[in-house]
PDB file of C-alpha atoms in Angstrom:
ATOM      1  CA  MET A   1      52.310 203.252 154.665  1.00  0.00           C
ATOM      2  CA  ARG A   2      55.772 203.736 156.772  1.00  0.00           C
ATOM      3  CA  ILE A   3      58.636 201.660 156.295  1.00  0.00           C
ATOM      4  CA  ARG A   4      61.935 201.949 157.795  1.00  0.00           C
ATOM      5  CA  ALA A   5      65.185 201.531 156.071  1.00  0.00           C
ATOM      6  CA  GLY A   6      68.555 201.695 156.776  1.00  0.00           C
ATOM      7  CA  TYR A   7      72.401 199.731 156.462  1.00  0.00           C
ATOM      8  CA  GLU A   8      74.867 198.935 158.505  1.00  0.00           C
ATOM      9  CA  ILE A   9      78.401 198.506 155.927  1.00  0.00           C
ATOM     10  CA  VAL A  10      81.608 197.390 157.663  1.00  0.00           C
ATOM     11  CA  TYR A  11      85.105 197.607 156.162  1.00  0.00           C
ATOM     12  CA  ASP A  12      88.921 196.772 157.575  1.00  0.00           C
ATOM     13  CA  CYS A  13      91.063 198.636 156.108  1.00  0.00           C
ATOM     14  CA  PRO A  14      94.967 198.198 155.931  1.00  0.00           C
ATOM     15  CA  ALA A  15      95.328 201.574 155.381  1.00  0.00           C
ATOM     16  CA  PRO A  16      93.624 205.183 154.719  1.00  0.00           C
ATOM     17  CA  VAL A  17      91.260 204.359 151.685  1.00  0.00           C
ATOM     18  CA  PRO A  18      88.979 207.867 149.563  1.00  0.00           C
ATOM     19  CA  MET A  19      85.707 206.458 149.337  1.00  0.00           C
ATOM     20  CA  MET A  20      83.123 208.400 146.843  1.00  0.00           C
ATOM     21  CA  LEU A  21      79.339 206.666 148.443  1.00  0.00           C
ATOM     22  CA  MET A  22      75.697 207.142 146.925  1.00  0.00           C
ATOM     23  CA  LEU A  23      73.903 206.241 149.910  1.00  0.00           C
ATOM     24  CA  ASN A  24      71.284 208.520 150.312  1.00  0.00           C
ATOM     25  CA  VAL A  25      67.776 208.232 149.721  1.00  0.00           C
ATOM     26  CA  ARG A  26      66.825 210.698 146.503  1.00  0.00           C
ATOM     27  CA  HIS A  27      65.536 214.186 146.431  1.00  0.00           C
ATOM     28  CA  GLU A  28      62.464 213.233 145.163  1.00  0.00           C
ATOM     29  CA  ARG A  29      61.582 211.197 148.602  1.00  0.00           C
ATOM     30  CA  ILE A  30      62.770 214.195 150.718  1.00  0.00           C
ATOM     31  CA  ALA A  31      59.474 215.173 151.687  1.00  0.00           C
ATOM     32  CA  ASP A  32      58.367 211.609 152.486  1.00  0.00           C
ATOM     33  CA  MET A  33      61.384 211.604 155.216  1.00  0.00           C
ATOM     34  CA  GLU A  34      59.597 210.910 158.459  1.00  0.00           C
ATOM     35  CA  THR A  35      63.157 211.199 160.331  1.00  0.00           C
ATOM     36  CA  PRO A  36      66.233 211.759 158.257  1.00  0.00           C
ATOM     37  CA  ASP A  37      68.384 209.845 156.236  1.00  0.00           C
ATOM     38  CA  ILE A  38      71.716 211.128 158.066  1.00  0.00           C
ATOM     39  CA  LEU A  39      75.201 208.861 157.311  1.00  0.00           C
ATOM     40  CA  LYS A  40      77.073 207.953 160.428  1.00  0.00           C
ATOM     41  CA  THR A  41      80.100 206.973 160.758  1.00  0.00           C
ATOM     42  CA  ASP A  42      82.212 205.057 163.456  1.00  0.00           C
ATOM     43  CA  PRO A  43      84.964 206.158 163.822  1.00  0.00           C
ATOM     44  CA  PRO A  44      83.945 209.369 163.288  1.00  0.00           C
ATOM     45  CA  VAL A  45      85.027 211.308 159.926  1.00  0.00           C
ATOM     46  CA  PRO A  46      84.833 214.365 157.757  1.00  0.00           C
ATOM     47  CA  PHE A  47      82.987 214.052 155.163  1.00  0.00           C
ATOM     48  CA  ARG A  48      81.203 216.720 151.954  1.00  0.00           C
ATOM     49  CA  GLN A  49      78.714 215.532 149.746  1.00  0.00           C
ATOM     50  CA  TYR A  50      77.825 217.077 146.132  1.00  0.00           C
ATOM     51  CA  ARG A  51      74.794 216.342 143.231  1.00  0.00           C
ATOM     52  CA  ASP A  52      76.517 214.599 140.392  1.00  0.00           C
ATOM     53  CA  LEU A  53      75.459 215.193 136.677  1.00  0.00           C
ATOM     54  CA  PHE A  54      71.871 212.375 137.489  1.00  0.00           C
ATOM     55  CA  GLY A  55      71.471 214.606 140.118  1.00  0.00           C
ATOM     56  CA  ASN A  56      72.383 211.821 142.573  1.00  0.00           C
ATOM     57  CA  LEU A  57      73.782 212.687 146.221  1.00  0.00           C
ATOM     58  CA  CYS A  58      77.102 211.762 146.249  1.00  0.00           C
ATOM     59  CA  THR A  59      78.735 211.411 149.550  1.00  0.00           C
ATOM     60  CA  ARG A  60      83.322 211.932 149.740  1.00  0.00           C
ATOM     61  CA  LEU A  61      85.132 210.791 152.754  1.00  0.00           C
ATOM     62  CA  VAL A  62      88.519 208.921 153.601  1.00  0.00           C
ATOM     63  CA  ALA A  63      88.329 205.912 155.659  1.00  0.00           C
ATOM     64  CA  PRO A  64      90.965 205.485 158.335  1.00  0.00           C
ATOM     65  CA  ALA A  65      93.246 202.496 158.573  1.00  0.00           C
ATOM     66  CA  GLY A  66      91.514 199.320 160.648  1.00  0.00           C
ATOM     67  CA  ARG A  67      87.665 198.606 160.998  1.00  0.00           C
ATOM     68  CA  PHE A  68      85.162 201.353 159.872  1.00  0.00           C
ATOM     69  CA  THR A  69      81.230 201.498 159.549  1.00  0.00           C
ATOM     70  CA  MET A  70      78.804 203.196 157.560  1.00  0.00           C
ATOM     71  CA  SER A  71      75.116 203.154 158.751  1.00  0.00           C
ATOM     72  CA  ALA A  72      72.038 205.300 158.673  1.00  0.00           C
ATOM     73  CA  ASP A  73      68.416 204.057 160.050  1.00  0.00           C
ATOM     74  CA  PHE A  74      65.299 206.116 159.283  1.00  0.00           C
ATOM     75  CA  VAL A  75      61.985 205.960 158.005  1.00  0.00           C
ATOM     76  CA  VAL A  76      60.234 206.998 155.389  1.00  0.00           C
ATOM     77  CA  ARG A  77      56.849 207.121 154.323  1.00  0.00           C
ATOM     78  CA  ASP A  78      54.879 205.961 150.919  1.00  0.00           C
ATOM     79  CA  SER A  79      51.730 205.515 149.142  1.00  0.00           C
ATOM     80  CA  GLY A  80      51.631 201.764 149.291  1.00  0.00           C
ATOM     81  CA  ARG A  81      50.574 201.444 146.280  1.00  0.00           C
ATOM     82  CA  PRO A  82      52.264 198.991 143.696  1.00  0.00           C
ATOM     83  CA  ASP A  83      54.435 200.507 140.740  1.00  0.00           C
ATOM     84  CA  PRO A  84      52.399 202.023 138.581  1.00  0.00           C
ATOM     85  CA  VAL A  85      51.426 200.489 134.672  1.00  0.00           C
ATOM     86  CA  ALA A  86      50.660 202.706 131.500  1.00  0.00           C
ATOM     87  CA  PRO A  87      49.523 200.120 128.636  1.00  0.00           C
ATOM     88  CA  ASP A  88      49.102 203.091 127.057  1.00  0.00           C
ATOM     89  CA  ALA A  89      52.199 204.554 126.686  1.00  0.00           C
ATOM     90  CA  ILE A  90      53.900 205.194 123.661  1.00  0.00           C
ATOM     91  CA  GLN A  91      57.439 205.007 122.434  1.00  0.00           C
ATOM     92  CA  HIS A  92      58.355 208.618 120.940  1.00  0.00           C
ATOM     93  CA  PRO A  93      60.626 208.879 117.390  1.00  0.00           C
ATOM     94  CA  VAL A  94      63.837 209.082 118.073  1.00  0.00           C
ATOM     95  CA  ASP A  95      63.834 212.556 116.512  1.00  0.00           C
ATOM     96  CA  ASP A  96      60.857 213.467 119.138  1.00  0.00           C
ATOM     97  CA  LEU A  97      63.167 212.567 122.572  1.00  0.00           C
ATOM     98  CA  PRO A  98      64.117 215.521 124.576  1.00  0.00           C
ATOM     99  CA  ASP A  99      67.589 216.204 124.055  1.00  0.00           C
ATOM    100  CA  ASP A 100      68.180 215.512 128.165  1.00  0.00           C
ATOM    101  CA  VAL A 101      66.963 211.661 127.004  1.00  0.00           C
ATOM    102  CA  ILE A 102      69.050 210.847 124.287  1.00  0.00           C
ATOM    103  CA  LEU A 103      72.038 209.817 126.219  1.00  0.00           C
ATOM    104  CA  TYR A 104      69.527 206.213 127.267  1.00  0.00           C
ATOM    105  CA  LEU A 105      69.645 205.097 124.467  1.00  0.00           C
ATOM    106  CA  LEU A 106      73.442 205.370 124.223  1.00  0.00           C
ATOM    107  CA  GLY A 107      75.686 202.010 125.235  1.00  0.00           C
ATOM    108  CA  SER A 108      77.209 202.173 128.440  1.00  0.00           C
ATOM    109  CA  ARG A 109      80.259 199.904 130.205  1.00  0.00           C
ATOM    110  CA  TYR A 110      77.693 196.993 131.411  1.00  0.00           C
ATOM    111  CA  CYS A 111      74.727 197.972 128.531  1.00  0.00           C
ATOM    112  CA  GLU A 112      76.758 196.851 125.325  1.00  0.00           C
ATOM    113  CA  THR A 113      73.981 197.750 122.546  1.00  0.00           C
ATOM    114  CA  GLU A 114      76.511 197.231 119.686  1.00  0.00           C
ATOM    115  CA  ARG A 115      76.419 193.409 120.593  1.00  0.00           C
ATOM    116  CA  MET A 116      73.234 193.074 121.066  1.00  0.00           C
ATOM    117  CA  VAL A 117      71.236 195.028 118.115  1.00  0.00           C
ATOM    118  CA  ASP A 118      70.618 192.141 116.163  1.00  0.00           C
ATOM    119  CA  LEU A 119      69.303 189.975 118.561  1.00  0.00           C
ATOM    120  CA  ALA A 120      66.863 192.843 119.783  1.00  0.00           C
ATOM    121  CA  TRP A 121      65.204 193.088 117.054  1.00  0.00           C
ATOM    122  CA  SER A 122      64.898 189.381 116.058  1.00  0.00           C
ATOM    123  CA  LEU A 123      62.679 189.122 118.830  1.00  0.00           C
ATOM    124  CA  PHE A 124      61.174 192.338 119.321  1.00  0.00           C
ATOM    125  CA  GLY A 125      60.631 193.973 116.043  1.00  0.00           C
ATOM    126  CA  ASP A 126      57.679 192.362 115.333  1.00  0.00           C
ATOM    127  CA  ILE A 127      55.968 193.718 118.821  1.00  0.00           C
ATOM    128  CA  PRO A 128      53.470 196.848 119.072  1.00  0.00           C
ATOM    129  CA  PRO A 129      56.253 199.578 120.255  1.00  0.00           C
ATOM    130  CA  GLY A 130      55.579 201.416 123.313  1.00  0.00           C
ATOM    131  CA  TRP A 131      54.338 199.771 126.694  1.00  0.00           C
ATOM    132  CA  ALA A 132      54.135 195.846 124.907  1.00  0.00           C
ATOM    133  CA  ARG A 133      57.307 196.107 123.904  1.00  0.00           C
ATOM    134  CA  ALA A 134      59.002 197.034 126.959  1.00  0.00           C
ATOM    135  CA  GLN A 135      57.135 194.455 129.117  1.00  0.00           C
ATOM    136  CA  ALA A 136      58.252 192.258 126.295  1.00  0.00           C
ATOM    137  CA  ILE A 137      61.999 192.933 126.840  1.00  0.00           C
ATOM    138  CA  VAL A 138      60.956 192.639 131.076  1.00  0.00           C
ATOM    139  CA  ALA A 139      59.836 188.975 130.652  1.00  0.00           C
ATOM    140  CA  TYR A 140      62.341 188.269 128.228  1.00  0.00           C
ATOM    141  CA  ALA A 141      65.180 189.581 130.622  1.00  0.00           C
ATOM    142  CA  ASN A 142      63.284 187.796 133.599  1.00  0.00           C
ATOM    143  CA  GLN A 143      63.131 184.369 132.171  1.00  0.00           C
ATOM    144  CA  ARG A 144      66.312 184.184 130.814  1.00  0.00           C
ATOM    145  CA  ILE A 145      68.139 184.969 133.957  1.00  0.00           C
ATOM    146  CA  SER A 146      68.213 182.893 137.138  1.00  0.00           C
ATOM    147  CA  PHE A 147      69.060 184.474 139.975  1.00  0.00           C
ATOM    148  CA  GLY A 148      71.302 183.419 142.188  1.00  0.00           C
ATOM    149  CA  TYR A 149      74.082 185.602 144.634  1.00  0.00           C
ATOM    150  CA  GLN A 150      76.725 183.404 143.819  1.00  0.00           C
ATOM    151  CA  HIS A 151      76.737 184.141 140.198  1.00  0.00           C
ATOM    152  CA  ALA A 152      77.191 187.894 141.144  1.00  0.00           C
ATOM    153  CA  ARG A 153      80.599 189.471 139.634  1.00  0.00           C
ATOM    154  CA  PRO A 154      81.258 193.710 139.582  1.00  0.00           C
ATOM    155  CA  THR A 155      82.754 192.942 135.673  1.00  0.00           C
ATOM    156  CA  LYS A 156      79.443 191.126 134.221  1.00  0.00           C
ATOM    157  CA  THR A 157      78.077 193.034 131.137  1.00  0.00           C
ATOM    158  CA  ALA A 158      74.292 192.887 129.832  1.00  0.00           C
ATOM    159  CA  PHE A 159      75.639 190.706 127.004  1.00  0.00           C
ATOM    160  CA  GLU A 160      77.448 187.970 129.598  1.00  0.00           C
ATOM    161  CA  ALA A 161      74.279 187.853 131.596  1.00  0.00           C
ATOM    162  CA  HIS A 162      72.204 186.828 128.492  1.00  0.00           C
ATOM    163  CA  GLU A 163      74.680 184.194 127.631  1.00  0.00           C
ATOM    164  CA  GLU A 164      75.656 182.990 131.070  1.00  0.00           C
ATOM    165  CA  GLY A 165      71.798 182.938 132.028  1.00  0.00           C
ATOM    166  CA  THR A 166      72.180 183.477 135.567  1.00  0.00           C
ATOM    167  CA  GLY A 167      72.932 186.839 137.870  1.00  0.00           C
ATOM    168  CA  VAL A 168      71.452 188.823 140.184  1.00  0.00           C
ATOM    169  CA  CYS A 169      69.503 192.163 139.979  1.00  0.00           C
ATOM    170  CA  ARG A 170      71.793 194.102 138.102  1.00  0.00           C
ATOM    171  CA  ASP A 171      71.956 191.750 135.753  1.00  0.00           C
ATOM    172  CA  TYR A 172      68.634 191.466 134.886  1.00  0.00           C
ATOM    173  CA  ALA A 173      68.337 195.453 134.833  1.00  0.00           C
ATOM    174  CA  HIS A 174      71.212 195.439 132.783  1.00  0.00           C
ATOM    175  CA  LEU A 175      70.025 193.192 129.967  1.00  0.00           C
ATOM    176  CA  ALA A 176      66.599 194.603 129.854  1.00  0.00           C
ATOM    177  CA  ILE A 177      68.035 198.482 129.860  1.00  0.00           C
ATOM    178  CA  THR A 178      70.304 196.955 126.648  1.00  0.00           C
ATOM    179  CA  LEU A 179      67.683 195.926 124.938  1.00  0.00           C
ATOM    180  CA  CYS A 180      65.281 198.405 125.506  1.00  0.00           C
ATOM    181  CA  ARG A 181      67.972 200.803 124.064  1.00  0.00           C
ATOM    182  CA  CYS A 182      68.563 198.697 120.779  1.00  0.00           C
ATOM    183  CA  MET A 183      64.664 198.929 119.927  1.00  0.00           C
ATOM    184  CA  ASN A 184      65.123 202.996 120.747  1.00  0.00           C
ATOM    185  CA  ILE A 185      63.741 202.578 124.026  1.00  0.00           C
ATOM    186  CA  PRO A 186      65.385 205.204 126.531  1.00  0.00           C
ATOM    187  CA  ALA A 187      65.929 203.439 129.781  1.00  0.00           C
ATOM    188  CA  ARG A 188      67.940 203.818 132.736  1.00  0.00           C
ATOM    189  CA  TYR A 189      69.789 202.155 135.777  1.00  0.00           C
ATOM    190  CA  CYS A 190      68.151 202.499 139.605  1.00  0.00           C
ATOM    191  CA  THR A 191      69.340 201.300 142.899  1.00  0.00           C
ATOM    192  CA  GLY A 192      67.577 201.920 145.936  1.00  0.00           C
ATOM    193  CA  TYR A 193      65.747 199.948 148.952  1.00  0.00           C
ATOM    194  CA  MET A 194      62.839 197.237 147.889  1.00  0.00           C
ATOM    195  CA  GLY A 195      61.790 195.293 150.676  1.00  0.00           C
ATOM    196  CA  ASP A 196      60.040 192.208 150.737  1.00  0.00           C
ATOM    197  CA  ILE A 197      56.802 194.286 150.825  1.00  0.00           C
ATOM    198  CA  GLY A 198      53.049 192.673 150.097  1.00  0.00           C
ATOM    199  CA  ILE A 199      54.430 189.617 149.156  1.00  0.00           C
ATOM    200  CA  PRO A 200      56.048 186.845 151.429  1.00  0.00           C
ATOM    201  CA  VAL A 201      59.619 186.849 152.838  1.00  0.00           C
ATOM    202  CA  GLU A 202      62.548 185.898 150.320  1.00  0.00           C
ATOM    203  CA  GLY A 203      65.989 185.472 151.902  1.00  0.00           C
ATOM    204  CA  VAL A 204      67.820 188.280 153.192  1.00  0.00           C
ATOM    205  CA  MET A 205      67.788 191.666 152.689  1.00  0.00           C
ATOM    206  CA  ASP A 206      69.982 193.638 150.031  1.00  0.00           C
ATOM    207  CA  PHE A 207      69.799 196.609 147.927  1.00  0.00           C
ATOM    208  CA  SER A 208      67.889 196.560 144.867  1.00  0.00           C
ATOM    209  CA  GLY A 209      68.539 197.715 140.822  1.00  0.00           C
ATOM    210  CA  TRP A 210      65.915 198.113 138.401  1.00  0.00           C
ATOM    211  CA  PHE A 211      65.110 200.306 135.624  1.00  0.00           C
ATOM    212  CA  GLU A 212      63.209 203.175 134.527  1.00  0.00           C
ATOM    213  CA  ALA A 213      61.944 203.266 130.154  1.00  0.00           C
ATOM    214  CA  TYR A 214      60.983 206.567 128.968  1.00  0.00           C
ATOM    215  CA  LEU A 215      57.898 205.922 127.409  1.00  0.00           C
ATOM    216  CA  GLY A 216      54.776 208.441 126.857  1.00  0.00           C
ATOM    217  CA  GLY A 217      56.420 211.250 127.868  1.00  0.00           C
ATOM    218  CA  ALA A 218      57.292 210.169 131.214  1.00  0.00           C
ATOM    219  CA  TRP A 219      59.611 207.836 132.884  1.00  0.00           C
ATOM    220  CA  HIS A 220      58.224 204.525 134.476  1.00  0.00           C
ATOM    221  CA  THR A 221      59.731 201.714 136.772  1.00  0.00           C
ATOM    222  CA  LEU A 222      60.175 198.693 135.649  1.00  0.00           C
ATOM    223  CA  ASP A 223      61.757 195.181 137.064  1.00  0.00           C
ATOM    224  CA  ALA A 224      63.187 192.823 135.069  1.00  0.00           C
ATOM    225  CA  ARG A 225      63.807 191.071 138.187  1.00  0.00           C
ATOM    226  CA  HIS A 226      60.796 189.933 139.615  1.00  0.00           C
ATOM    227  CA  ASN A 227      58.313 191.092 136.636  1.00  0.00           C
ATOM    228  CA  ARG A 228      55.537 192.558 138.489  1.00  0.00           C
ATOM    229  CA  PRO A 229      54.381 195.454 140.256  1.00  0.00           C
ATOM    230  CA  ARG A 230      56.210 196.207 143.666  1.00  0.00           C
ATOM    231  CA  ILE A 231      55.401 198.168 146.501  1.00  0.00           C
ATOM    232  CA  GLY A 232      57.740 200.540 148.615  1.00  0.00           C
ATOM    233  CA  ARG A 233      60.738 201.404 146.771  1.00  0.00           C
ATOM    234  CA  ILE A 234      62.871 204.358 147.408  1.00  0.00           C
ATOM    235  CA  LEU A 235      64.719 205.167 145.730  1.00  0.00           C
ATOM    236  CA  MET A 236      68.862 205.899 145.863  1.00  0.00           C
ATOM    237  CA  ALA A 237      70.305 206.946 142.471  1.00  0.00           C
ATOM    238  CA  ARG A 238      69.876 206.704 138.923  1.00  0.00           C
ATOM    239  CA  GLY A 239      72.319 206.528 135.667  1.00  0.00           C
ATOM    240  CA  ARG A 240      73.218 205.144 133.091  1.00  0.00           C
ATOM    241  CA  ASP A 241      74.027 201.714 134.603  1.00  0.00           C
ATOM    242  CA  ALA A 242      75.754 200.627 137.763  1.00  0.00           C
ATOM    243  CA  THR A 243      78.714 202.700 136.926  1.00  0.00           C
ATOM    244  CA  ASP A 244      76.769 205.760 137.812  1.00  0.00           C
ATOM    245  CA  THR A 245      75.271 204.243 141.052  1.00  0.00           C
ATOM    246  CA  ALA A 246      77.748 202.356 143.244  1.00  0.00           C
ATOM    247  CA  ILE A 247      77.011 202.323 146.688  1.00  0.00           C
ATOM    248  CA  THR A 248      80.511 202.616 147.463  1.00  0.00           C
ATOM    249  CA  THR A 249      83.590 203.125 145.616  1.00  0.00           C
ATOM    250  CA  SER A 250      86.865 202.364 146.825  1.00  0.00           C
ATOM    251  CA  PHE A 251      90.149 204.300 145.618  1.00  0.00           C
ATOM    252  CA  GLY A 252      92.494 201.714 147.396  1.00  0.00           C
ATOM    253  CA  PRO A 253      92.206 198.326 149.181  1.00  0.00           C
ATOM    254  CA  ASN A 254      89.707 197.910 151.704  1.00  0.00           C
ATOM    255  CA  PHE A 255      87.993 194.289 153.061  1.00  0.00           C
ATOM    256  CA  LEU A 256      84.009 194.340 153.103  1.00  0.00           C
ATOM    257  CA  ALA A 257      83.245 192.918 156.486  1.00  0.00           C
ATOM    258  CA  GLY A 258      80.035 193.369 157.271  1.00  0.00           C
ATOM    259  CA  PHE A 259      76.613 194.451 155.580  1.00  0.00           C
ATOM    260  CA  THR A 260      73.262 194.208 156.441  1.00  0.00           C
ATOM    261  CA  VAL A 261      70.294 196.756 155.124  1.00  0.00           C
ATOM    262  CA  ILE A 262      67.217 196.751 156.587  1.00  0.00           C
ATOM    263  CA  THR A 263      63.880 197.790 154.425  1.00  0.00           C
ATOM    264  CA  GLU A 264      60.450 197.209 156.449  1.00  0.00           C
ATOM    265  CA  GLU A 265      57.069 198.250 156.891  1.00  0.00           C
ATOM    266  CA  LEU A 266      56.502 199.621 160.733  1.00  0.00           C
ATOM    267  CA  PRO A 267      52.410 200.341 162.134  1.00  0.00           C
ATOM    268  CA  GLU A 268      51.059 203.675 161.332  1.00  0.00           C
ATOM    269  CA  GLY A 269      51.109 205.292 164.386  1.00  0.00           C
TER     270      GLY A 269
END
């Protein structure tokens, strides 16, 4: 299938503000791009890009004082298949994990494993390790949290989301990641586009947060917010948690004046 994706983000800045962005599609999908994913700014400003420790493409610029708009609009081809499932994927003993995967067993800013390890083992210790245990964690996070944009806040951690029982997609992901790590399943945070493709359209489009778990020698996509395979994910960034994958990070005062995200299936041809 063909998917049109993009965004328009508008800021009002009282003074020039340095910014770091993670708004580009990950390099793994470059071969699928039918049209390029190019950042446009109004007014035009110079910017430079680099890849961080997680392989994400980061953009640095200085937003000028006044109204500043960033946008992109592109088309990407996708298989149209739902997220793969792997019911036979095993859970590796910690001492068998690759060195670069161990990082994703550790606590991080929004995933405080030390506060949830006892709860995790009481809930999932009797479930067979591997895919079944990861799916049980996804189902628990899905049922524990009630979705609502009014419940979003940038400082909310996995433990707080669990105790409050409310949140947005990043909170579902953080809770599931934390519980996976507590059970010695490496897990990492993902952000990107995921439109309502193959299901009824719900609400206003936004960027989405999900996670990946390392099982059976590979990373597998899991989604605690929806608790079902979805079609048409377009990955933008990966990291330990939302700290590493923020779509915009500002180093000065600014006010969000507009935010639009597009993800929609296009007809062939």
